């Protein structure tokens, strides 16, 4: 899979099925099931390391988990998170993104927020960028809690304006986390780049979940927007295949998993 394939999927209306993975075994299982995109998310700080938030995750940990994943996947597109404070200036961002790409073999890096100067600089160095708007887990200490974003008109307008600016700055993909489905639909329709939702309704170009949440094996409570796919599956592979089918057929997320 390349970014061209993901763009073609947006144009053709085929939904992009994505999940997180942090190790070789899950990466191989996802790849064999036909997942389109794997995110090595800094959510590993919470679901793998058992930490309170993603804030303590380091660039070396992201490189290590990225290596575990890219070693085992064959076809899926791999995006890797730049962790907290690893993109505080364009120079620092470029150095850390280069590590994720050269050592971790990431095909794209993801960063949170409307960091337009950083995105512009990375793209100018031929580093593809996935932006992330809505609920920003790395800003949890500022936000005070994991809550739906963009419910009021002002904040919804800001998320839409930021999404357009990020596309203009050169972002190739956008993840929208925990925002009202109507807002996510509006953003998805306005942008040319693929938009992948998590708790953002069924009208995005694709869906992503944290794999531990969709198997309901996390140390934390499963978020409302996730679904336990292991409940009705014989094994993990069947749960992953069912998730992919439901995303492709737009059976997930239902209104129960949306805001
Ligand atoms: O770190 C992560 O897993 C993420 C997803 C929640 C999109 O950023």
Coordinates of C-alpha atoms and ligand atoms in Angstrom, one line a residue:
X1 CA 0.0 0.0 0.0
X2 CA 1.2 3.5 -0.7
X3 CA -0.3 6.9 -0.2
X4 CA -1.5 6.8 -3.8
X5 CA -3.6 3.7 -3.0
X6 CA -5.2 5.5 0.0
X7 CA -6.0 8.5 -2.2
X8 CA -7.5 6.2 -4.8
X9 CA -9.7 4.6 -2.1
X10 CA -11.0 8.0 -1.1
X11 CA -11.9 8.8 -4.8
X12 CA -13.5 5.5 -5.4
X13 CA -15.4 5.5 -2.0
X14 CA -13.8 2.3 -0.7
X15 CA -13.4 2.7 3.1
X16 CA -9.9 2.5 4.6
X17 CA -9.7 -0.1 7.4
X18 CA -7.0 0.7 9.9
X19 CA -5.9 -0.5 13.4
X20 CA -3.0 0.2 15.7
X21 CA -0.3 -2.4 16.3
X22 CA 2.8 -2.3 18.4
X23 CA 4.5 -5.7 17.8
X24 CA 5.3 -8.2 15.1
X25 CA 2.6 -10.8 16.0
X26 CA -0.3 -8.3 15.8
X27 CA 1.2 -6.6 12.7
X28 CA 1.4 -10.0 10.9
X29 CA -2.1 -10.9 11.8
X30 CA -3.4 -7.5 10.6
X31 CA -1.5 -7.7 7.4
X32 CA -2.8 -11.2 6.7
X33 CA -6.3 -10.2 7.4
X34 CA -5.9 -7.4 4.7
X35 CA -5.8 -4.3 6.8
X36 CA -5.1 -1.2 4.7
X37 CA -3.2 0.9 7.3
X38 CA -1.4 0.1 10.6
X39 CA -0.7 2.9 13.0
X40 CA 2.1 2.4 15.5
X41 CA 0.4 4.8 17.9
X42 CA 1.8 6.4 21.0
X43 CA -1.3 4.9 22.6
X44 CA 1.2 2.1 23.3
X45 CA 2.2 4.1 26.4
X46 CA -1.3 3.3 27.8
X47 CA -2.2 -0.1 26.5
X48 CA 1.3 -1.7 26.4
X49 CA 3.2 0.1 29.1
X50 CA 0.2 0.8 31.4
X51 CA 0.9 4.5 31.8
X52 CA -1.7 7.1 32.6
X53 CA -1.4 8.9 29.3
X54 CA 0.7 9.0 26.1
X55 CA 2.8 11.9 27.4
X56 CA 5.7 9.9 28.8
X57 CA 6.3 7.9 25.5
X58 CA 9.8 8.6 24.0
X59 CA 11.1 8.6 20.5
X60 CA 13.3 5.6 21.2
X61 CA 10.3 3.6 22.3
X62 CA 8.4 4.6 19.1
X63 CA 11.4 3.5 17.0
X64 CA 11.6 0.2 18.8
X65 CA 7.9 -0.6 18.3
X66 CA 8.0 0.7 14.7
X67 CA 10.8 -1.8 14.0
X68 CA 8.8 -4.6 15.5
X69 CA 5.8 -3.8 13.3
X70 CA 7.5 -3.0 10.0
X71 CA 9.6 -6.2 10.3
X72 CA 6.4 -8.3 10.2
X73 CA 4.1 -6.5 7.8
X74 CA 4.1 -7.2 4.1
X75 CA 1.5 -5.0 2.5
X76 CA -0.2 -2.6 4.9
X77 CA 0.7 1.1 4.9
X78 CA 2.5 2.0 8.2
X79 CA 2.1 5.3 9.9
X80 CA 4.1 6.0 13.1
X81 CA 3.4 8.6 15.8
X82 CA 5.8 11.4 16.7
X83 CA 5.5 11.4 20.5
X84 CA 5.0 14.3 22.9
X85 CA 7.6 17.1 22.4
X86 CA 9.4 15.3 19.6
X87 CA 8.2 17.9 17.1
X88 CA 8.5 21.1 19.2
X89 CA 10.5 22.9 16.4
X90 CA 10.8 22.1 12.7
X91 CA 14.4 21.0 13.2
X92 CA 13.6 18.7 16.1
X93 CA 10.6 17.3 14.2
X94 CA 12.7 16.6 11.1
X95 CA 15.4 14.8 13.1
X96 CA 12.9 12.6 14.9
X97 CA 10.8 11.9 11.8
X98 CA 14.0 10.9 10.0
X99 CA 14.7 8.4 12.8
X100 CA 11.2 6.9 12.5
X101 CA 11.6 6.6 8.8
X102 CA 15.2 5.4 8.6
X103 CA 15.4 3.2 11.7
X104 CA 11.7 2.4 12.1
X105 CA 10.9 2.2 8.4
X106 CA 7.7 4.3 8.8
X107 CA 6.1 5.3 5.6
X108 CA 4.5 8.4 7.2
X109 CA 4.7 10.2 10.5
X110 CA 1.7 11.5 12.5
X111 CA 1.6 14.5 14.7
X112 CA -1.2 16.1 16.8
X113 CA -2.7 19.6 16.3
X114 CA -2.6 22.3 13.7
X115 CA 1.3 22.6 13.7
X116 CA 1.4 24.2 10.2
X117 CA 5.0 25.3 10.3
X118 CA 6.1 21.8 11.3
X119 CA 4.0 20.1 8.6
X120 CA 5.3 22.5 5.9
X121 CA 8.9 21.9 7.0
X122 CA 8.6 18.1 7.1
X123 CA 6.8 17.9 3.7
X124 CA 9.6 20.0 2.2
X125 CA 12.0 17.3 3.4
X126 CA 10.0 14.6 1.6
X127 CA 8.5 13.4 4.9
X128 CA 4.8 12.5 4.5
X129 CA 2.7 13.7 7.3
X130 CA -0.6 12.5 8.8
X131 CA -2.3 15.2 10.9
X132 CA -4.5 14.5 13.9
X133 CA -7.3 16.8 15.1
X134 CA -10.2 16.7 17.6
X135 CA -9.3 15.0 20.8
X136 CA -5.5 15.3 21.1
X137 CA -4.3 12.8 23.7
X138 CA -0.8 14.4 24.0
X139 CA -2.6 17.6 25.2
X140 CA -4.5 15.7 28.0
X141 CA -2.9 17.8 30.8
X142 CA -4.3 21.0 29.0
X143 CA -7.7 19.4 28.2
X144 CA -8.2 18.0 31.6
X145 CA -10.0 14.8 30.4
X146 CA -10.8 12.6 27.4
X147 CA -13.9 14.4 26.1
X148 CA -15.7 14.9 22.8
X149 CA -14.3 18.0 21.0
X150 CA -16.0 20.4 18.6
X151 CA -19.5 20.3 20.0
X152 CA -19.9 24.1 20.1
X153 CA -19.9 26.2 16.9
X154 CA -16.7 28.0 17.7
X155 CA -14.7 24.9 18.4
X156 CA -16.3 23.1 15.4
X157 CA -15.4 26.0 13.1
X158 CA -11.8 25.9 14.4
X159 CA -11.4 22.2 13.8
X160 CA -12.7 22.6 10.2
X161 CA -10.4 25.6 9.6
X162 CA -7.4 23.7 11.0
X163 CA -8.2 20.7 8.8
X164 CA -8.2 22.9 5.7
X165 CA -5.0 24.6 6.7
X166 CA -3.3 21.3 7.4
X167 CA -4.2 20.0 3.9
X168 CA -2.9 23.3 2.4
X169 CA 0.3 22.9 4.4
X170 CA 0.9 19.5 2.7
X171 CA -0.5 16.9 5.1
X172 CA -1.4 13.7 3.2
X173 CA -3.8 12.1 5.7
X174 CA -5.9 13.4 8.6
X175 CA -7.1 11.5 11.7
X176 CA -10.2 13.0 13.4
X177 CA -10.7 11.7 17.0
X178 CA -13.8 12.0 19.1
X179 CA -15.8 14.7 17.3
X180 CA -19.5 14.9 16.3
X181 CA -20.2 12.8 13.2
X182 CA -21.8 15.7 11.4
X183 CA -18.6 17.8 11.7
X184 CA -16.4 14.8 10.6
X185 CA -18.7 14.4 7.5
X186 CA -18.3 18.1 6.6
X187 CA -14.5 17.9 7.0
X188 CA -14.3 14.7 5.0
X189 CA -16.4 16.2 2.1
X190 CA -14.3 19.4 2.0
X191 CA -10.9 17.8 2.0
X192 CA -9.1 16.1 -0.9
X193 CA -6.9 14.0 1.4
X194 CA -8.2 10.8 3.1
X195 CA -9.8 11.4 6.5
X196 CA -9.8 8.5 9.0
X197 CA -12.1 8.7 12.0
X198 CA -12.0 7.3 15.5
X199 CA -15.1 8.2 17.3
X200 CA -16.0 10.5 14.4
X201 CA -18.9 8.7 12.7
X202 CA -19.4 6.5 9.7
X203 CA -18.9 9.2 7.0
X204 CA -15.1 9.5 7.2
X205 CA -13.0 7.9 4.4
X206 CA -11.9 5.2 6.8
X207 CA -11.9 4.1 10.5
X208 CA -9.2 3.3 13.0
X209 CA -9.3 1.8 16.5
X210 CA -6.7 0.9 19.1
X211 CA -6.4 -2.9 18.7
X212 CA -6.5 -3.6 22.4
X213 CA -9.8 -1.7 22.7
X214 CA -11.4 -3.6 19.8
X215 CA -10.3 -6.9 21.5
X216 CA -11.4 -5.5 24.9
X217 CA -8.1 -6.6 26.5
X218 CA -6.9 -3.2 27.6
X219 CA -6.0 -2.2 31.1
X220 CA -8.2 0.9 30.7
X221 CA -12.0 1.0 30.2
X222 CA -13.0 0.5 26.5
X223 CA -14.1 3.9 25.0
X224 CA -17.7 4.2 23.9
X225 CA -16.7 4.7 20.3
X226 CA -14.9 1.3 20.2
X227 CA -16.6 -2.1 19.9
X228 CA -15.6 -5.5 21.3
X229 CA -15.0 -7.6 18.2
X230 CA -13.7 -10.6 20.1
X231 CA -17.0 -11.2 21.8
X232 CA -18.6 -12.9 18.8
X233 CA -15.4 -14.2 17.1
X234 CA -13.7 -17.6 17.4
X235 CA -10.3 -16.0 17.7
X236 CA -8.3 -12.8 17.2
X237 CA -7.9 -13.2 13.4
X238 CA -11.7 -13.6 13.0
X239 CA -12.3 -10.5 15.1
X240 CA -9.9 -8.5 12.9
X241 CA -11.5 -9.8 9.7
X242 CA -15.0 -8.9 11.0
X243 CA -13.8 -5.4 11.9
X244 CA -12.4 -4.9 8.3
X245 CA -15.7 -6.2 6.8
X246 CA -17.8 -3.9 8.9
X247 CA -15.7 -0.9 8.1
X248 CA -15.7 -1.6 4.4
X249 CA -19.5 -2.2 4.4
X250 CA -20.1 0.9 6.6
X251 CA -21.7 -1.2 9.4
X252 CA -19.1 0.3 11.8
X253 CA -19.4 2.7 13.5
X254 CA -23.1 2.7 14.3
X255 CA -24.7 5.8 15.9
X256 CA -24.1 4.0 19.2
X257 CA -20.3 4.4 18.6
X258 CA -20.6 8.0 17.4
X259 CA -21.4 11.4 18.8
Ligands
LIG1 O1 -1.9 6.7 19.4 C1 -2.9 6.3 18.8 O2 -3.3 5.1 18.9 C2 -3.7 7.2 18.0 C3 -5.1 6.7 17.6 C4 -6.0 6.9 18.8 C5 -5.6 7.4 16.4 O3 -3.3 8.3 17.8

